[in-house]
Amino acid sequence: MKASPEAQLRLLELADLDTELARLAHRRRALPENAELEQLAVRDAEVRDEMTRADTELSDLDREQARAERDVEQVRVRIDRDQQRLDAGKVSNARELESLQSEIVSLRRRQSDLEEVVLELMERREAAQARRDAAEAGTEAGAAETAAVTSRRDAALAEISEQESKSSSVRASVAASVPAELLALYDRVRAQVGGVGAAKLRRGKCEGCNVSLSTAELNEIRAAAPDEVLRHEECRRILIRTTESGL
Ligand SMILES: [Zn+2]
């Protein structure tokens, strides 16, 4: 294929723009905010689980506490009843009196044990409530952080899109100035090798694959006409000669 040296040089501009566009696409994929948002979502799920666990524990404890308080009340009512019988002086039989007094003693012990249980349940409830409050605060902090990171990510995406659209429009105008056949070759090579379809020959080295050309290859290039479109055998890219080529 033949193309003017000027047209060939334009391929280097295209290659630079393609490199820039690839860099922008990579930046979009690798935005650190995306990883941060994933981590925040994981943490959010964890604190929500913790909240659910605390809620379950709280309702269990509420039920237990209500039961224990009912038990305390029952015992208290029995003590009152016994005490009233005692105070009314209705019990004169010595054995009955003794049995009533001993029942009151054992009921008081039972009441004290049950009150102990209620206190312990209240303490456990307090601890569960504190865990729930901390988890809830965690979800709120997480939501605020997520909003901040999302807005940072959106700003970065908007900036990337803007740069992309600039580079794409410059690429379109450069591409329009390249002869169709040469442009088609460039795009084909680019699709095959990835990255860019053309590279500069600089000081005897292909800048596309960083491989130095052999003396024989360089001699062939020296002998080629300036409008001959050359390819690097090693990487198949279109090789562009410039004043820096070392020919
Ligand atoms: Zn090469």
PDB file of C-alpha atoms and ligand atoms in Angstrom:
ATOM      1  CA  MET A   1       0.000   0.000   0.000  1.00  0.00           C
ATOM      2  CA  LYS A   2       1.128   3.548  -0.682  1.00  0.00           C
ATOM      3  CA  ALA A   3       0.307   6.746   1.218  1.00  0.00           C
ATOM      4  CA  SER A   4       1.997  10.108   1.480  1.00  0.00           C
ATOM      5  CA  PRO A   5       4.420  10.532   4.400  1.00  0.00           C
ATOM      6  CA  GLU A   6       2.106  13.297   5.714  1.00  0.00           C
ATOM      7  CA  ALA A   7      -0.865  10.925   5.747  1.00  0.00           C
ATOM      8  CA  GLN A   8       1.281   8.292   7.459  1.00  0.00           C
ATOM      9  CA  LEU A   9       2.296  10.781  10.158  1.00  0.00           C
ATOM     10  CA  ARG A  10      -1.399  11.423  10.882  1.00  0.00           C
ATOM     11  CA  LEU A  11      -1.616   7.791  11.955  1.00  0.00           C
ATOM     12  CA  LEU A  12       0.680   8.681  14.847  1.00  0.00           C
ATOM     13  CA  GLU A  13      -1.819  11.356  15.919  1.00  0.00           C
ATOM     14  CA  LEU A  14      -4.572   8.743  15.705  1.00  0.00           C
ATOM     15  CA  ALA A  15      -2.462   6.339  17.749  1.00  0.00           C
ATOM     16  CA  ASP A  16      -1.940   8.995  20.453  1.00  0.00           C
ATOM     17  CA  LEU A  17      -5.672   9.671  20.563  1.00  0.00           C
ATOM     18  CA  ASP A  18      -6.458   5.949  20.740  1.00  0.00           C
ATOM     19  CA  THR A  19      -3.990   5.615  23.608  1.00  0.00           C
ATOM     20  CA  GLU A  20      -5.682   8.513  25.366  1.00  0.00           C
ATOM     21  CA  LEU A  21      -9.138   7.003  24.814  1.00  0.00           C
ATOM     22  CA  ALA A  22      -7.954   3.636  26.123  1.00  0.00           C
ATOM     23  CA  ARG A  23      -6.462   5.380  29.161  1.00  0.00           C
ATOM     24  CA  LEU A  24      -9.798   7.098  29.841  1.00  0.00           C
ATOM     25  CA  ALA A  25     -11.743   3.837  29.440  1.00  0.00           C
ATOM     26  CA  HIS A  26      -9.352   2.155  31.877  1.00  0.00           C
ATOM     27  CA  ARG A  27      -9.705   5.030  34.318  1.00  0.00           C
ATOM     28  CA  ARG A  28     -13.480   4.675  34.185  1.00  0.00           C
ATOM     29  CA  ARG A  29     -13.282   0.939  34.917  1.00  0.00           C
ATOM     30  CA  ALA A  30     -10.700   1.350  37.656  1.00  0.00           C
ATOM     31  CA  LEU A  31     -12.225   4.297  39.533  1.00  0.00           C
ATOM     32  CA  PRO A  32     -11.306   3.783  43.221  1.00  0.00           C
ATOM     33  CA  GLU A  33     -14.779   5.075  44.144  1.00  0.00           C
ATOM     34  CA  ASN A  34     -16.344   1.902  42.692  1.00  0.00           C
ATOM     35  CA  ALA A  35     -14.334  -0.291  45.060  1.00  0.00           C
ATOM     36  CA  GLU A  36     -15.164   2.066  47.930  1.00  0.00           C
ATOM     37  CA  LEU A  37     -18.879   1.839  47.139  1.00  0.00           C
ATOM     38  CA  GLU A  38     -18.696  -1.954  47.090  1.00  0.00           C
ATOM     39  CA  GLN A  39     -17.044  -1.953  50.509  1.00  0.00           C
ATOM     40  CA  LEU A  40     -19.641   0.467  51.835  1.00  0.00           C
ATOM     41  CA  ALA A  41     -22.448  -1.791  50.571  1.00  0.00           C
ATOM     42  CA  VAL A  42     -20.880  -4.783  52.334  1.00  0.00           C
ATOM     43  CA  ARG A  43     -20.554  -2.800  55.565  1.00  0.00           C
ATOM     44  CA  ASP A  44     -24.137  -1.556  55.240  1.00  0.00           C
ATOM     45  CA  ALA A  45     -25.426  -5.125  54.919  1.00  0.00           C
ATOM     46  CA  GLU A  46     -23.424  -6.069  58.027  1.00  0.00           C
ATOM     47  CA  VAL A  47     -24.778  -3.284  60.222  1.00  0.00           C
ATOM     48  CA  ARG A  48     -28.310  -3.973  58.979  1.00  0.00           C
ATOM     49  CA  ASP A  49     -27.894  -7.620  60.011  1.00  0.00           C
ATOM     50  CA  GLU A  50     -26.649  -6.439  63.394  1.00  0.00           C
ATOM     51  CA  MET A  51     -29.739  -4.212  63.713  1.00  0.00           C
ATOM     52  CA  THR A  52     -32.041  -7.127  62.900  1.00  0.00           C
ATOM     53  CA  ARG A  53     -30.252  -9.335  65.443  1.00  0.00           C
ATOM     54  CA  ALA A  54     -30.542  -6.618  68.096  1.00  0.00           C
ATOM     55  CA  ASP A  55     -34.259  -6.109  67.306  1.00  0.00           C
ATOM     56  CA  THR A  56     -34.932  -9.824  67.683  1.00  0.00           C
ATOM     57  CA  GLU A  57     -33.030  -9.908  70.958  1.00  0.00           C
ATOM     58  CA  LEU A  58     -34.908  -6.840  72.219  1.00  0.00           C
ATOM     59  CA  SER A  59     -38.315  -8.346  71.544  1.00  0.00           C
ATOM     60  CA  ASP A  60     -37.259 -11.657  73.142  1.00  0.00           C
ATOM     61  CA  LEU A  61     -36.026  -9.782  76.210  1.00  0.00           C
ATOM     62  CA  ASP A  62     -39.217  -7.708  76.379  1.00  0.00           C
ATOM     63  CA  ARG A  63     -41.244 -10.906  76.427  1.00  0.00           C
ATOM     64  CA  GLU A  64     -39.033 -12.477  79.102  1.00  0.00           C
ATOM     65  CA  GLN A  65     -39.138  -9.344  81.195  1.00  0.00           C
ATOM     66  CA  ALA A  66     -42.955  -9.128  81.017  1.00  0.00           C
ATOM     67  CA  ARG A  67     -43.163 -12.758  82.099  1.00  0.00           C
ATOM     68  CA  ALA A  68     -40.767 -12.205  85.000  1.00  0.00           C
ATOM     69  CA  GLU A  69     -42.666  -9.095  86.092  1.00  0.00           C
ATOM     70  CA  ARG A  70     -45.931 -11.038  86.032  1.00  0.00           C
ATOM     71  CA  ASP A  71     -44.296 -13.693  88.201  1.00  0.00           C
ATOM     72  CA  VAL A  72     -43.096 -11.038  90.664  1.00  0.00           C
ATOM     73  CA  GLU A  73     -46.600  -9.602  90.817  1.00  0.00           C
ATOM     74  CA  GLN A  74     -48.154 -13.026  91.490  1.00  0.00           C
ATOM     75  CA  VAL A  75     -45.733 -13.670  94.321  1.00  0.00           C
ATOM     76  CA  ARG A  76     -46.332 -10.215  95.728  1.00  0.00           C
ATOM     77  CA  VAL A  77     -50.115 -10.792  95.719  1.00  0.00           C
ATOM     78  CA  ARG A  78     -49.648 -14.084  97.580  1.00  0.00           C
ATOM     79  CA  ILE A  79     -47.385 -12.445 100.136  1.00  0.00           C
ATOM     80  CA  ASP A  80     -49.986  -9.684 100.696  1.00  0.00           C
ATOM     81  CA  ARG A  81     -52.737 -12.231 101.096  1.00  0.00           C
ATOM     82  CA  ASP A  82     -50.720 -14.258 103.609  1.00  0.00           C
ATOM     83  CA  GLN A  83     -49.643 -11.146 105.446  1.00  0.00           C
ATOM     84  CA  GLN A  84     -53.266  -9.958 105.713  1.00  0.00           C
ATOM     85  CA  ARG A  85     -54.324 -13.307 107.148  1.00  0.00           C
ATOM     86  CA  LEU A  86     -51.501 -13.035 109.624  1.00  0.00           C
ATOM     87  CA  ASP A  87     -52.274  -9.427 110.555  1.00  0.00           C
ATOM     88  CA  ALA A  88     -55.989 -10.131 110.925  1.00  0.00           C
ATOM     89  CA  GLY A  89     -55.079 -12.588 113.660  1.00  0.00           C
ATOM     90  CA  LYS A  90     -57.350 -15.235 112.158  1.00  0.00           C
ATOM     91  CA  VAL A  91     -54.758 -17.943 112.434  1.00  0.00           C
ATOM     92  CA  SER A  92     -54.532 -19.229 115.976  1.00  0.00           C
ATOM     93  CA  ASN A  93     -53.365 -22.778 115.395  1.00  0.00           C
ATOM     94  CA  ALA A  94     -49.622 -22.800 116.126  1.00  0.00           C
ATOM     95  CA  ARG A  95     -48.699 -25.207 113.343  1.00  0.00           C
ATOM     96  CA  GLU A  96     -50.775 -23.285 110.806  1.00  0.00           C
ATOM     97  CA  LEU A  97     -49.196 -20.056 112.004  1.00  0.00           C
ATOM     98  CA  GLU A  98     -45.732 -21.477 111.629  1.00  0.00           C
ATOM     99  CA  SER A  99     -46.504 -22.807 108.175  1.00  0.00           C
ATOM    100  CA  LEU A 100     -47.914 -19.430 107.070  1.00  0.00           C
ATOM    101  CA  GLN A 101     -44.859 -17.574 108.371  1.00  0.00           C
ATOM    102  CA  SER A 102     -42.507 -19.968 106.664  1.00  0.00           C
ATOM    103  CA  GLU A 103     -44.471 -19.611 103.425  1.00  0.00           C
ATOM    104  CA  ILE A 104     -44.097 -15.817 103.611  1.00  0.00           C
ATOM    105  CA  VAL A 105     -40.331 -16.206 104.115  1.00  0.00           C
ATOM    106  CA  SER A 106     -39.989 -18.498 101.142  1.00  0.00           C
ATOM    107  CA  LEU A 107     -42.243 -16.245  99.003  1.00  0.00           C
ATOM    108  CA  ARG A 108     -40.087 -13.243  99.865  1.00  0.00           C
ATOM    109  CA  ARG A 109     -37.001 -15.189  98.837  1.00  0.00           C
ATOM    110  CA  ARG A 110     -38.751 -16.127  95.596  1.00  0.00           C
ATOM    111  CA  GLN A 111     -39.756 -12.478  95.040  1.00  0.00           C
ATOM    112  CA  SER A 112     -36.203 -11.329  95.547  1.00  0.00           C
ATOM    113  CA  ASP A 113     -34.894 -13.956  93.113  1.00  0.00           C
ATOM    114  CA  LEU A 114     -37.440 -12.902  90.502  1.00  0.00           C
ATOM    115  CA  GLU A 115     -36.600  -9.224  90.965  1.00  0.00           C
ATOM    116  CA  GLU A 116     -32.986 -10.181  90.463  1.00  0.00           C
ATOM    117  CA  VAL A 117     -33.996 -11.813  87.148  1.00  0.00           C
ATOM    118  CA  VAL A 118     -35.915  -8.685  86.065  1.00  0.00           C
ATOM    119  CA  LEU A 119     -32.882  -6.508  86.824  1.00  0.00           C
ATOM    120  CA  GLU A 120     -30.611  -8.783  84.842  1.00  0.00           C
ATOM    121  CA  LEU A 121     -33.045  -8.754  81.905  1.00  0.00           C
ATOM    122  CA  MET A 122     -33.148  -4.960  82.045  1.00  0.00           C
ATOM    123  CA  GLU A 123     -29.359  -4.823  81.913  1.00  0.00           C
ATOM    124  CA  ARG A 124     -29.280  -7.186  78.939  1.00  0.00           C
ATOM    125  CA  ARG A 125     -31.968  -5.090  77.288  1.00  0.00           C
ATOM    126  CA  GLU A 126     -29.885  -1.967  77.784  1.00  0.00           C
ATOM    127  CA  ALA A 127     -26.867  -3.640  76.188  1.00  0.00           C
ATOM    128  CA  ALA A 128     -28.946  -4.851  73.229  1.00  0.00           C
ATOM    129  CA  GLN A 129     -30.444  -1.392  72.804  1.00  0.00           C
ATOM    130  CA  ALA A 130     -26.942   0.131  72.807  1.00  0.00           C
ATOM    131  CA  ARG A 131     -25.867  -2.326  70.094  1.00  0.00           C
ATOM    132  CA  ARG A 132     -28.970  -1.465  68.083  1.00  0.00           C
ATOM    133  CA  ASP A 133     -28.332   2.283  68.455  1.00  0.00           C
ATOM    134  CA  ALA A 134     -24.705   1.848  67.393  1.00  0.00           C
ATOM    135  CA  ALA A 135     -25.775  -0.186  64.355  1.00  0.00           C
ATOM    136  CA  GLU A 136     -28.364   2.410  63.419  1.00  0.00           C
ATOM    137  CA  ALA A 137     -25.783   5.179  63.736  1.00  0.00           C
ATOM    138  CA  GLY A 138     -23.547   3.006  61.552  1.00  0.00           C
ATOM    139  CA  THR A 139     -26.153   2.822  58.781  1.00  0.00           C
ATOM    140  CA  GLU A 140     -26.636   6.581  58.924  1.00  0.00           C
ATOM    141  CA  ALA A 141     -22.896   7.256  58.754  1.00  0.00           C
ATOM    142  CA  GLY A 142     -22.631   4.700  55.948  1.00  0.00           C
ATOM    143  CA  ALA A 143     -25.427   6.379  53.995  1.00  0.00           C
ATOM    144  CA  ALA A 144     -23.734   9.767  54.310  1.00  0.00           C
ATOM    145  CA  GLU A 145     -20.404   8.301  53.208  1.00  0.00           C
ATOM    146  CA  THR A 146     -22.064   6.490  50.301  1.00  0.00           C
ATOM    147  CA  ALA A 147     -23.663   9.735  49.158  1.00  0.00           C
ATOM    148  CA  ALA A 148     -20.305  11.537  49.324  1.00  0.00           C
ATOM    149  CA  VAL A 149     -18.436   8.798  47.443  1.00  0.00           C
ATOM    150  CA  THR A 150     -21.217   8.546  44.845  1.00  0.00           C
ATOM    151  CA  SER A 151     -21.039  12.235  44.135  1.00  0.00           C
ATOM    152  CA  ARG A 152     -17.246  12.031  43.887  1.00  0.00           C
ATOM    153  CA  ARG A 153     -17.556   9.098  41.478  1.00  0.00           C
ATOM    154  CA  ASP A 154     -20.193  10.883  39.399  1.00  0.00           C
ATOM    155  CA  ALA A 155     -17.967  13.947  39.144  1.00  0.00           C
ATOM    156  CA  ALA A 156     -15.052  11.772  38.001  1.00  0.00           C
ATOM    157  CA  LEU A 157     -17.287  10.006  35.452  1.00  0.00           C
ATOM    158  CA  ALA A 158     -18.528  13.325  34.115  1.00  0.00           C
ATOM    159  CA  GLU A 159     -14.926  14.536  33.734  1.00  0.00           C
ATOM    160  CA  ILE A 160     -13.927  11.312  31.963  1.00  0.00           C
ATOM    161  CA  SER A 161     -16.913  11.576  29.624  1.00  0.00           C
ATOM    162  CA  GLU A 162     -16.051  15.151  28.798  1.00  0.00           C
ATOM    163  CA  GLN A 163     -12.436  14.259  27.979  1.00  0.00           C
ATOM    164  CA  GLU A 164     -13.613  11.276  25.977  1.00  0.00           C
ATOM    165  CA  SER A 165     -15.973  13.330  23.924  1.00  0.00           C
ATOM    166  CA  LYS A 166     -13.218  15.890  23.224  1.00  0.00           C
ATOM    167  CA  SER A 167     -10.706  13.218  22.226  1.00  0.00           C
ATOM    168  CA  SER A 168     -13.303  11.395  20.134  1.00  0.00           C
ATOM    169  CA  SER A 169     -14.167  14.509  18.202  1.00  0.00           C
ATOM    170  CA  VAL A 170     -10.490  15.306  17.571  1.00  0.00           C
ATOM    171  CA  ARG A 171      -9.986  11.677  16.504  1.00  0.00           C
ATOM    172  CA  ALA A 172     -12.905  11.953  14.080  1.00  0.00           C
ATOM    173  CA  SER A 173     -11.427  15.029  12.428  1.00  0.00           C
ATOM    174  CA  VAL A 174      -7.937  13.479  12.216  1.00  0.00           C
ATOM    175  CA  ALA A 175      -9.429  10.263  10.825  1.00  0.00           C
ATOM    176  CA  ALA A 176     -11.316  12.298   8.209  1.00  0.00           C
ATOM    177  CA  SER A 177      -7.985  13.622   6.921  1.00  0.00           C
ATOM    178  CA  VAL A 178      -6.481  10.129   6.475  1.00  0.00           C
ATOM    179  CA  PRO A 179      -7.020   8.391   3.107  1.00  0.00           C
ATOM    180  CA  ALA A 180      -9.795   5.823   3.496  1.00  0.00           C
ATOM    181  CA  GLU A 181      -7.697   2.818   2.531  1.00  0.00           C
ATOM    182  CA  LEU A 182      -4.915   3.702   4.977  1.00  0.00           C
ATOM    183  CA  LEU A 183      -7.438   4.402   7.746  1.00  0.00           C
ATOM    184  CA  ALA A 184      -9.104   1.032   7.132  1.00  0.00           C
ATOM    185  CA  LEU A 185      -5.704  -0.685   7.396  1.00  0.00           C
ATOM    186  CA  TYR A 186      -4.943   1.199  10.621  1.00  0.00           C
ATOM    187  CA  ASP A 187      -8.283   0.197  12.172  1.00  0.00           C
ATOM    188  CA  ARG A 188      -7.877  -3.415  11.065  1.00  0.00           C
ATOM    189  CA  VAL A 189      -4.381  -3.660  12.574  1.00  0.00           C
ATOM    190  CA  ARG A 190      -5.586  -1.960  15.740  1.00  0.00           C
ATOM    191  CA  ALA A 191      -8.415  -4.477  16.107  1.00  0.00           C
ATOM    192  CA  GLN A 192      -5.972  -7.344  15.563  1.00  0.00           C
ATOM    193  CA  VAL A 193      -3.102  -6.306  17.835  1.00  0.00           C
ATOM    194  CA  GLY A 194      -4.979  -4.159  20.335  1.00  0.00           C
ATOM    195  CA  GLY A 195      -3.971  -0.718  21.559  1.00  0.00           C
ATOM    196  CA  VAL A 196      -2.767   1.212  18.553  1.00  0.00           C
ATOM    197  CA  GLY A 197      -2.484   0.314  14.859  1.00  0.00           C
ATOM    198  CA  ALA A 198       0.593   2.360  14.059  1.00  0.00           C
ATOM    199  CA  ALA A 199       3.859   3.099  15.817  1.00  0.00           C
ATOM    200  CA  LYS A 200       6.845   5.326  15.378  1.00  0.00           C
ATOM    201  CA  LEU A 201      10.199   3.934  14.359  1.00  0.00           C
ATOM    202  CA  ARG A 202      12.533   5.679  16.789  1.00  0.00           C
ATOM    203  CA  ARG A 203      16.286   5.122  16.902  1.00  0.00           C
ATOM    204  CA  GLY A 204      15.854   1.777  15.194  1.00  0.00           C
ATOM    205  CA  LYS A 205      13.191   0.605  17.614  1.00  0.00           C
ATOM    206  CA  CYS A 206       9.447   0.060  17.053  1.00  0.00           C
ATOM    207  CA  GLU A 207       7.658   2.094  19.700  1.00  0.00           C
ATOM    208  CA  GLY A 208       4.587  -0.138  19.389  1.00  0.00           C
ATOM    209  CA  CYS A 209       6.261  -3.237  20.781  1.00  0.00           C
ATOM    210  CA  ASN A 210       9.614  -1.803  21.920  1.00  0.00           C
ATOM    211  CA  VAL A 211      11.572  -4.247  19.804  1.00  0.00           C
ATOM    212  CA  SER A 212      14.730  -3.102  18.018  1.00  0.00           C
ATOM    213  CA  LEU A 213      14.778  -3.814  14.319  1.00  0.00           C
ATOM    214  CA  SER A 214      17.587  -5.863  12.805  1.00  0.00           C
ATOM    215  CA  THR A 215      20.147  -4.290  10.494  1.00  0.00           C
ATOM    216  CA  ALA A 216      18.591  -6.189   7.607  1.00  0.00           C
ATOM    217  CA  GLU A 217      15.137  -4.803   8.425  1.00  0.00           C
ATOM    218  CA  LEU A 218      16.525  -1.289   8.778  1.00  0.00           C
ATOM    219  CA  ASN A 219      18.302  -1.639   5.438  1.00  0.00           C
ATOM    220  CA  GLU A 220      15.035  -2.705   3.821  1.00  0.00           C
ATOM    221  CA  ILE A 221      13.303   0.330   5.319  1.00  0.00           C
ATOM    222  CA  ARG A 222      16.116   2.637   4.080  1.00  0.00           C
ATOM    223  CA  ALA A 223      15.588   1.242   0.604  1.00  0.00           C
ATOM    224  CA  ALA A 224      11.807   1.686   0.695  1.00  0.00           C
ATOM    225  CA  ALA A 225      10.132   4.635  -0.998  1.00  0.00           C
ATOM    226  CA  PRO A 226       8.834   7.340   1.417  1.00  0.00           C
ATOM    227  CA  ASP A 227       5.224   6.657   0.383  1.00  0.00           C
ATOM    228  CA  GLU A 228       5.499   2.904   0.938  1.00  0.00           C
ATOM    229  CA  VAL A 229       3.363   1.879   3.931  1.00  0.00           C
ATOM    230  CA  LEU A 230       5.618  -0.316   6.095  1.00  0.00           C
ATOM    231  CA  ARG A 231       4.702  -2.908   8.707  1.00  0.00           C
ATOM    232  CA  HIS A 232       6.774  -4.157  11.597  1.00  0.00           C
ATOM    233  CA  GLU A 233       7.111  -7.922  11.103  1.00  0.00           C
ATOM    234  CA  GLU A 234       7.288  -8.507  14.852  1.00  0.00           C
ATOM    235  CA  CYS A 235       4.025  -6.828  15.929  1.00  0.00           C
ATOM    236  CA  ARG A 236       2.342  -6.218  12.546  1.00  0.00           C
ATOM    237  CA  ARG A 237       1.794  -2.536  13.313  1.00  0.00           C
ATOM    238  CA  ILE A 238       2.182   0.096  10.632  1.00  0.00           C
ATOM    239  CA  LEU A 239       5.680   1.465  11.126  1.00  0.00           C
ATOM    240  CA  ILE A 240       6.000   5.223  10.666  1.00  0.00           C
ATOM    241  CA  ARG A 241       9.296   6.801   9.729  1.00  0.00           C
ATOM    242  CA  THR A 242      10.171  10.206  11.228  1.00  0.00           C
ATOM    243  CA  THR A 243      13.351  12.283  11.484  1.00  0.00           C
ATOM    244  CA  GLU A 244      14.045  10.446  14.760  1.00  0.00           C
ATOM    245  CA  SER A 245      13.984   7.027  13.138  1.00  0.00           C
ATOM    246  CA  GLY A 246      17.776   6.730  12.998  1.00  0.00           C
ATOM    247  CA  LEU A 247      17.815   5.717   9.358  1.00  0.00           C
TER     248      LEU A 247
HETATM  249 ZN    ZN B   1       6.527  -3.397  16.626  1.00  0.00          ZN
END
